[in-house]
Short mmCIF file of C-alpha atoms and ligand atoms in Angstrom, two decimals:
data_model
loop_
_atom_site.label_atom_id
_atom_site.label_comp_id
_atom_site.label_asym_id
_atom_site.label_seq_id
_atom_site.Cartn_x
_atom_site.Cartn_y
_atom_site.Cartn_z
CA MET A 14 1.01 23.11 19.77
CA LYS A 15 0.13 24.07 23.30
CA ASN A 16 -3.02 22.00 23.20
CA LEU A 17 -1.22 18.83 22.21
CA LEU A 18 1.52 19.32 24.78
CA GLU A 19 -1.18 19.72 27.37
CA LEU A 20 -2.84 16.56 26.16
CA MET A 21 0.40 14.68 26.62
CA GLY A 22 0.63 15.86 30.19
CA VAL A 23 2.67 19.04 30.25
CA GLU A 24 1.23 21.54 32.74
CA PRO A 25 -0.54 24.39 30.90
CA ASP A 26 1.36 27.02 32.88
CA ARG A 27 4.69 25.83 31.53
CA ILE A 28 4.02 26.96 28.02
CA HIS A 29 3.52 30.59 27.12
CA PHE A 30 3.22 32.48 23.88
CA SER A 31 3.56 36.21 23.51
CA TRP A 32 4.00 38.83 20.84
CA ILE A 33 6.15 41.71 22.01
CA SER A 34 7.48 44.48 19.82
CA SER A 35 11.07 45.66 20.32
CA ALA A 36 9.65 48.96 21.56
CA GLU A 37 7.56 47.37 24.28
CA SER A 38 10.13 47.03 27.03
CA THR A 39 7.63 47.29 29.84
CA LYS A 40 5.47 44.57 28.36
CA PHE A 41 8.55 42.37 28.00
CA VAL A 42 9.47 42.75 31.67
CA GLN A 43 5.91 42.16 32.71
CA VAL A 44 5.51 38.99 30.63
CA VAL A 45 8.84 37.55 31.72
CA ASN A 46 8.04 38.14 35.39
CA GLU A 47 4.66 36.58 34.98
CA ILE A 48 6.09 33.49 33.30
CA ALA A 49 8.86 33.16 35.87
CA GLU A 50 6.31 33.32 38.66
CA LYS A 51 4.06 30.69 37.11
CA VAL A 52 6.86 28.29 36.35
CA LYS A 53 8.36 28.74 39.81
CA ALA A 54 5.04 27.84 41.29
CA LEU A 55 5.08 24.59 39.33
CA GLY A 56 8.62 23.75 40.36
CA PRO A 57 11.17 21.98 38.21
CA ASN A 58 9.87 19.74 35.45
CA ARG A 59 10.81 16.26 36.52
CA HIS A 60 8.67 14.38 34.08
CA PHE A 61 9.78 15.34 30.62
CA VAL A 62 13.42 14.70 31.32
CA LYS A 63 15.50 11.98 29.80
CA GLN A 64 17.34 10.03 32.45
CA GLU A 65 20.91 8.93 31.99
CA ALA A 66 21.14 5.83 29.86
CA LYS A 67 20.69 2.71 31.91
CA VAL A 68 23.60 0.37 31.58
CA ALA A 69 22.68 -3.23 32.06
CA MET B 3 -17.47 -7.35 -2.68
CA ILE B 4 -17.06 -9.73 -5.60
CA THR B 5 -18.89 -7.20 -7.73
CA TYR B 6 -16.50 -4.48 -6.58
CA SER B 7 -13.50 -6.69 -7.39
CA ASN B 8 -14.80 -7.56 -10.83
CA LYS B 9 -15.59 -3.95 -11.61
CA ILE B 10 -12.10 -2.87 -10.51
CA LYS B 11 -10.49 -5.51 -12.73
CA GLU B 12 -12.63 -4.45 -15.66
CA ILE B 13 -11.82 -0.75 -15.22
CA ALA B 14 -8.12 -1.48 -14.76
CA LYS B 15 -7.96 -3.51 -17.98
CA ARG B 16 -9.81 -0.86 -19.91
CA LEU B 17 -7.57 1.96 -18.67
CA LEU B 18 -4.41 0.04 -19.49
CA LYS B 19 -5.70 -0.86 -22.94
CA GLU B 20 -6.72 2.72 -23.71
CA CYS B 21 -3.38 3.96 -22.34
CA ARG B 22 -5.20 6.19 -19.90
CA ALA B 23 -2.81 4.88 -17.26
CA GLU B 24 0.60 3.24 -17.31
CA MET B 25 0.03 1.66 -13.95
CA VAL B 26 -2.95 0.84 -11.78
CA ILE B 27 -2.46 0.87 -8.03
CA GLY B 28 -4.82 -1.41 -6.15
CA PHE B 29 -4.94 -4.37 -3.79
CA ARG B 30 -4.30 -8.03 -4.23
CA LYS B 31 -4.59 -10.90 -1.78
CA GLY B 32 -1.72 -11.16 0.66
CA SER B 33 0.05 -14.36 1.56
CA ILE B 34 -1.96 -14.73 4.78
CA PRO B 35 -5.63 -13.96 5.47
CA MET B 36 -6.67 -10.39 6.31
CA MET B 37 -3.44 -8.95 4.91
CA ASN B 38 -4.16 -7.60 1.47
CA GLU B 39 -1.17 -5.96 -0.07
CA PRO B 40 -0.82 -3.05 -2.46
CA CYS B 41 -0.08 -4.06 -6.02
CA PHE B 42 1.09 -2.19 -9.06
CA VAL B 43 -0.58 -3.45 -12.17
CA ARG B 44 0.94 -2.85 -15.58
CA THR B 45 -0.43 -5.70 -17.67
CA ASP B 46 -3.73 -7.37 -18.41
CA GLU B 47 -2.77 -10.57 -16.54
CA GLN B 48 -1.70 -8.67 -13.46
CA ALA B 49 -5.07 -6.93 -13.44
CA ASP B 50 -6.69 -10.27 -12.64
CA ASP B 51 -5.01 -10.16 -9.21
CA LEU B 52 -6.92 -7.05 -8.17
CA VAL B 53 -9.41 -7.53 -5.34
CA TRP B 54 -11.57 -5.54 -3.01
CA ASP B 55 -12.83 -6.70 0.38
CA SER B 56 -12.76 -5.62 4.02
CA HIS B 57 -8.99 -5.95 4.36
CA CYS B 58 -7.94 -3.06 2.16
CA GLY B 59 -7.08 -0.74 5.02
CA ILE B 60 -3.67 0.34 3.75
CA ASN B 61 -3.76 3.87 2.40
CA LEU B 62 -2.76 3.73 -1.27
CA ALA B 63 -2.17 7.47 -1.56
CA ASN B 64 1.16 6.63 0.07
CA TYR B 65 2.41 5.30 -3.27
CA LEU B 66 1.77 8.44 -5.28
CA THR B 67 4.48 10.67 -3.90
CA SER B 68 6.46 12.36 -6.67
CA ARG B 69 5.55 9.82 -9.35
CA ASP B 70 5.74 11.09 -12.89
CA GLU B 71 3.78 8.54 -14.89
CA LYS B 72 0.07 8.41 -15.53
CA ILE B 73 -1.48 6.44 -12.71
CA ALA B 74 -4.89 4.98 -12.03
CA ILE B 75 -5.52 4.41 -8.36
CA VAL B 76 -8.20 2.61 -6.41
CA ALA B 77 -9.40 4.89 -3.63
CA LYS B 78 -11.84 4.56 -0.77
CA GLY B 79 -13.03 7.65 1.12
CA CYS B 80 -9.95 8.29 3.24
CA ASP B 81 -7.51 7.41 0.42
CA SER B 82 -9.21 9.99 -1.74
CA ARG B 83 -8.81 12.61 0.97
CA ASN B 84 -5.11 11.82 1.14
CA ILE B 85 -4.91 12.05 -2.64
CA VAL B 86 -6.41 15.53 -2.33
CA ASN B 87 -3.70 16.32 0.25
CA HIS B 88 -1.04 15.13 -2.15
CA ILE B 89 -2.43 17.30 -4.94
CA VAL B 90 -2.68 20.35 -2.67
CA GLU B 91 0.88 19.76 -1.44
CA ASN B 92 2.18 19.41 -5.01
CA LYS B 93 3.24 15.80 -4.63
CA ILE B 94 1.27 14.69 -7.67
CA ASN B 95 -0.68 16.41 -10.46
CA ARG B 96 -4.40 15.93 -10.76
CA GLU B 97 -3.95 15.44 -14.53
CA GLN B 98 -1.72 12.41 -13.99
CA LEU B 99 -4.36 10.58 -12.03
CA TYR B 100 -7.37 8.52 -12.84
CA ILE B 101 -9.14 7.84 -9.56
CA ILE B 102 -11.24 4.71 -9.31
CA GLY B 103 -13.55 5.53 -6.43
CA VAL B 104 -14.76 2.83 -4.07
CA PRO B 105 -17.65 3.53 -1.71
CA CYS B 106 -16.28 2.06 1.50
CA GLN B 107 -18.16 0.00 4.05
CA GLY B 108 -15.41 -0.03 6.61
CA MET B 109 -12.33 -2.13 7.09
CA VAL B 110 -11.99 -5.07 9.41
CA ASP B 111 -9.61 -4.78 12.34
CA LYS B 112 -7.64 -8.00 12.23
CA ARG B 113 -6.68 -7.65 15.89
CA LYS B 114 -10.33 -7.82 16.91
CA ILE B 115 -10.78 -11.02 14.93
CA LEU B 116 -7.58 -12.58 16.21
CA ALA B 117 -8.48 -11.76 19.80
CA GLN B 118 -11.73 -13.68 19.46
CA THR B 119 -10.49 -16.63 17.45
CA GLU B 120 -8.65 -19.65 18.69
CA GLY B 121 -5.98 -21.20 16.55
CA GLU B 122 -4.46 -19.91 13.38
CA VAL B 123 -6.83 -18.16 10.99
CA LEU B 124 -6.87 -20.12 7.74
CA GLN B 125 -9.53 -18.47 5.69
CA ILE B 126 -11.93 -15.59 5.95
CA THR B 127 -14.99 -14.93 3.87
CA GLU B 128 -17.64 -12.27 3.92
CA THR B 129 -21.14 -11.88 2.59
CA GLU B 130 -22.76 -8.81 1.09
CA ASN B 131 -24.92 -8.36 4.17
CA GLY B 132 -22.01 -7.93 6.54
CA GLN B 133 -21.36 -11.39 7.94
CA ILE B 134 -17.75 -12.44 8.32
CA THR B 135 -16.90 -16.10 8.62
CA VAL B 136 -13.52 -17.04 9.96
CA LYS B 137 -12.17 -20.54 9.47
CA SER B 138 -9.41 -21.33 11.88
CA ALA B 139 -7.43 -24.39 12.86
CA ASN B 140 -9.95 -24.89 15.68
CA GLY B 141 -13.18 -24.51 13.77
CA GLU B 142 -15.44 -21.88 12.32
CA LYS B 143 -16.86 -18.68 13.74
CA THR B 144 -19.11 -15.99 12.33
CA PHE B 145 -18.90 -12.32 13.20
CA SER B 146 -21.06 -9.39 12.37
CA LYS B 147 -18.84 -7.00 10.46
CA SER B 148 -19.93 -4.00 12.51
CA ASP B 149 -18.44 -5.62 15.63
CA VAL B 150 -14.99 -6.12 14.18
CA ILE B 151 -14.53 -2.96 12.17
CA GLN B 152 -11.56 -0.60 12.71
CA GLN B 153 -12.26 2.10 15.29
CA ASN B 154 -11.59 4.91 12.81
CA CYS B 155 -14.05 3.36 10.34
CA SER B 156 -16.73 3.25 13.01
CA VAL B 157 -16.51 7.05 13.28
CA CYS B 158 -15.81 7.73 9.61
CA ILE B 159 -17.59 10.74 8.12
CA GLN B 160 -16.50 10.30 4.52
CA PRO B 161 -16.78 6.70 3.29
CA ASN B 162 -17.31 7.86 -0.30
CA PRO B 163 -14.42 9.31 -2.28
CA VAL B 164 -14.33 13.11 -2.36
CA LEU B 165 -12.58 13.10 -5.73
CA TYR B 166 -12.88 10.44 -8.42
CA ASP B 167 -13.08 9.88 -12.15
CA GLU B 168 -15.22 6.79 -11.99
CA MET B 169 -17.02 4.94 -9.22
CA VAL B 170 -17.19 1.17 -8.98
CA ALA B 171 -20.63 1.33 -7.36
CA ASP B 172 -23.25 3.76 -6.10
CA PRO B 173 -22.18 5.83 -3.08
CA VAL B 174 -22.92 4.33 0.31
CA GLN B 175 -24.94 6.12 2.92
CA GLY B 176 -22.49 8.12 5.06
CA GLN B 177 -22.87 8.22 8.82
CA THR B 178 -24.35 11.34 10.31
CA ASP B 179 -24.65 12.29 13.97
CA ILE B 180 -21.73 10.22 15.14
CA ASP B 181 -19.42 11.44 17.84
CA GLN B 182 -16.03 11.42 16.15
CA PHE B 183 -14.00 12.64 19.08
CA ALA B 184 -15.42 10.94 22.17
CA ASP B 185 -12.04 9.35 22.97
CA VAL B 186 -10.18 12.65 22.65
CA ARG B 187 -12.65 14.40 24.91
CA ALA B 188 -12.34 11.69 27.54
CA LEU B 189 -8.59 12.20 27.52
CA GLU B 190 -8.86 15.98 27.63
CA ALA B 191 -10.97 15.69 30.75
CA MET B 192 -8.19 13.89 32.64
CA SER B 193 -5.82 15.66 35.00
CA THR B 194 -2.25 16.40 33.97
CA GLU B 195 -1.00 13.45 36.03
CA GLU B 196 -3.50 11.07 34.49
CA LYS B 197 -2.66 12.21 30.98
CA ARG B 198 1.01 11.65 31.62
CA ALA B 199 0.34 8.19 32.96
CA TYR B 200 -1.93 7.43 30.02
CA PHE B 201 0.77 8.21 27.48
CA ASP B 202 3.49 6.49 29.48
CA GLU B 203 1.43 3.35 29.34
CA LEU B 204 0.21 3.78 25.77
CA LEU B 205 3.65 4.33 24.29
CA ALA B 206 5.81 2.10 26.46
CA PRO B 207 5.60 -0.93 24.10
CA CYS B 208 6.77 1.14 21.09
CA ILE B 209 9.83 -0.44 19.51
CA ARG B 210 10.57 2.57 17.28
CA CYS B 211 10.17 0.55 14.11
CA TYR B 212 8.55 3.54 12.38
CA ALA B 213 5.97 1.38 10.62
CA CYS B 214 3.36 3.98 11.61
CA ARG B 215 5.35 6.67 9.84
CA ASN B 216 6.02 4.55 6.78
CA ALA B 217 2.37 3.60 6.36
CA CYS B 218 1.23 7.21 6.50
CA PRO B 219 0.84 9.03 3.18
CA LEU B 220 1.62 12.32 4.90
CA CYS B 221 5.13 11.22 5.82
CA TYR B 222 6.95 11.63 2.54
CA CYS B 223 10.04 13.62 3.55
CA PRO B 224 13.16 12.14 1.91
CA THR B 225 14.88 12.06 5.28
CA CYS B 226 12.66 11.98 8.31
CA PHE B 227 13.72 14.01 11.37
CA VAL B 228 14.01 10.77 13.35
CA ASP B 229 16.58 9.39 10.91
CA GLU B 230 18.78 12.48 10.73
CA SER B 231 22.05 12.09 12.53
CA LYS B 232 23.70 15.38 11.64
CA PRO B 233 22.27 17.06 13.58
CA GLN B 234 20.55 14.41 15.58
CA TRP B 235 17.22 15.93 16.50
CA LEU B 236 16.03 13.05 18.56
CA GLY B 237 17.59 10.32 20.69
CA LYS B 238 17.38 6.92 19.08
CA SER B 239 16.86 4.95 22.23
CA GLN B 240 13.76 3.39 23.65
CA ASP B 241 13.81 5.74 26.59
CA ILE B 242 10.20 6.77 27.17
CA MET B 243 11.17 10.42 26.61
CA ASP B 244 12.60 9.64 23.18
CA ILE B 245 9.51 7.64 22.33
CA LYS B 246 7.21 10.41 23.48
CA THR B 247 9.15 13.04 21.60
CA PHE B 248 8.99 10.96 18.43
CA HIS B 249 5.24 10.51 18.73
CA PHE B 250 4.60 14.11 19.65
CA LEU B 251 6.57 15.39 16.68
CA ARG B 252 5.20 12.83 14.26
CA ALA B 253 1.70 13.89 15.20
CA TYR B 254 2.57 17.53 14.90
CA HIS B 255 3.90 17.04 11.39
CA CYS B 256 0.45 15.70 10.50
CA ALA B 257 -1.45 18.66 11.96
CA GLY B 258 -4.25 19.79 9.69
CA ARG B 259 -3.36 17.03 7.22
CA CYS B 260 -4.39 13.78 8.88
CA THR B 261 -7.53 12.15 7.50
CA ASP B 262 -7.79 9.56 10.29
CA CYS B 263 -7.41 6.79 7.73
CA GLY B 264 -6.02 4.49 10.40
CA ALA B 265 -3.12 3.19 8.33
CA CYS B 266 -0.64 4.09 11.07
CA GLU B 267 -2.44 2.19 13.80
CA ARG B 268 -3.06 -0.73 11.49
CA ALA B 269 0.63 -0.99 10.66
CA CYS B 270 1.88 -0.99 14.24
CA PRO B 271 3.24 -4.41 15.18
CA VAL B 272 2.47 -3.87 18.85
CA GLY B 273 -0.98 -2.35 18.38
CA ILE B 274 -0.44 1.15 19.75
CA ASN B 275 -3.28 3.59 19.19
CA MET B 276 -1.08 6.56 18.28
CA ARG B 277 -4.04 7.98 16.35
CA ILE B 278 -5.24 9.60 19.54
CA LEU B 279 -2.56 12.27 19.04
CA THR B 280 -3.45 13.11 15.45
CA LYS B 281 -7.12 12.98 16.37
CA LYS B 282 -6.60 15.65 18.98
CA LEU B 283 -5.08 17.86 16.29
CA ASN B 284 -7.93 17.02 13.91
CA LYS B 285 -10.39 18.00 16.60
CA ASP B 286 -8.60 21.30 17.24
CA CYS B 287 -8.49 22.05 13.52
CA LEU B 288 -12.21 21.47 13.30
CA ASP B 289 -13.05 23.48 16.42
CA LEU B 290 -10.67 26.38 15.79
CA TYR B 291 -10.53 26.66 12.02
CA ASP B 292 -13.52 24.67 10.84
CA TRP B 293 -11.05 22.58 8.87
CA GLN B 294 -11.05 18.94 7.85
CA ALA B 295 -8.14 17.71 5.78
CA GLY B 296 -8.45 16.58 2.19
CA MET B 297 -12.05 17.50 1.49
CA SER B 298 -11.46 19.77 -1.51
CA ILE B 299 -8.59 20.54 -3.88
CA ASP B 300 -9.60 24.21 -3.95
CA LYS B 301 -9.01 24.95 -0.29
CA ARG B 302 -5.70 25.75 1.35
CA PRO B 303 -4.86 23.86 4.56
CA ALA B 304 -5.60 25.44 7.92
CA LEU B 305 -1.94 25.94 8.83
CA ASP B 306 -1.21 27.47 5.45
CA VAL B 307 -3.52 30.47 5.58
CA TYR B 308 -3.85 33.50 7.77
CA GLN B 309 -7.21 34.96 8.60
CA THR B 310 -7.79 38.01 10.71
CA ASN B 311 -10.24 36.07 12.82
CA ASP B 312 -7.80 33.24 13.61
CA PRO B 313 -8.08 32.41 17.29
CA GLU B 314 -5.24 33.97 19.26
CA LYS B 315 -6.31 33.62 22.84
CA PHE B 316 -3.13 31.72 23.66
CA ILE B 317 -0.95 34.75 22.86
CA LYS B 318 -0.46 37.18 25.71
S1 SF4 C 419 -1.45 9.98 10.73
FE1 SF4 C 419 -2.34 7.91 10.59
S2 SF4 C 419 -4.56 8.29 10.36
FE2 SF4 C 419 -3.51 10.24 9.90
S3 SF4 C 419 -3.24 10.25 7.65
FE3 SF4 C 419 -1.36 9.37 8.57
S4 SF4 C 419 -1.70 7.15 8.55
FE4 SF4 C 419 -3.72 8.12 8.26
S1 SF4 C 420 4.50 1.37 14.40
FE1 SF4 C 420 4.13 1.09 16.58
S2 SF4 C 420 6.05 0.25 17.43
FE2 SF4 C 420 6.50 1.05 15.38
S3 SF4 C 420 7.25 3.15 15.79
FE3 SF4 C 420 5.02 3.30 15.37
S4 SF4 C 420 4.04 3.17 17.40
FE4 SF4 C 420 6.17 2.46 17.63
#
């Protein structure tokens, strides 16, 4: 899934997969922070957004 | 090709007579050149319509979904792989089928011919040694078949049927050492910006007619996600985002199942090469899981099995 999204031009750092058990609270915090940081660095996604319908 | 056609007619008549099949699915000449159409033969006379030439690119496996009669079907390499898919996915029983295998020498891309011909194409003939003669309103022109073949056929690894009950001729020599995925690799090497631009341009002409989906034997859901309106998964407009989402999801539904038969690209009225998306998934399936779709009825598809050594680098 990630590979094809990347091929279509979504930045690799926007997509993350993780497996976290309900007992792994520290890992959860860590992963979320990491993702937030990476996505912040990329800035808002302006490309894969549908614009308002154009009215002729 | 004439010998193929005659052999197919002969087999079809025999199977109908012996009641081995209630219906034979094959090709007959279309109303205009280079557009053979699928036909469903139930009688001796109808069997005389059956033909085989370089314009049989439609994938006949598409017509097998959930049928319950005994069917004989003409199948080239990729059709047979899609038939295997159908059997593995329980869309048809092996016992219902009599597969008439055709060793395939590639299908002609009508767009390539049209681009190089002036005036309306009136007639097209081919010789056994791969010469194609096109008669148009403006004269006559001869092509070498290898120059006007479909792109997917030029990188085909399985021209002979993987599963058949009877062959119409001896197997053809398959291609070895070809680079199947050169186009995918070129795209992978682009930057994110370039990729985005590439797909914006590639998909912009799409009119959302869904011919690509309809031509594909993998797309057999009774209601496709693009047609659902409650809930509506996907916008129905021609906004580039809706188009991209449609193509992304269509490709993903074919992951690990696509045989690169080319029926989707062939069907597109505006000539979009949407196969690049399914090819990327085919390449990943081969690299990551050593999997190619439709090669054997005894193997489960890549996305259907779990192995302890499945690659999981993408999971943190
Ligand atoms: S996606 Fe296209 S190439 Fe793949 S099986 Fe379907 S019609 Fe054939
Ligand atoms: S066949 Fe072509 S125009 Fe029609 S939906 Fe598919 S890509 Fe778009």
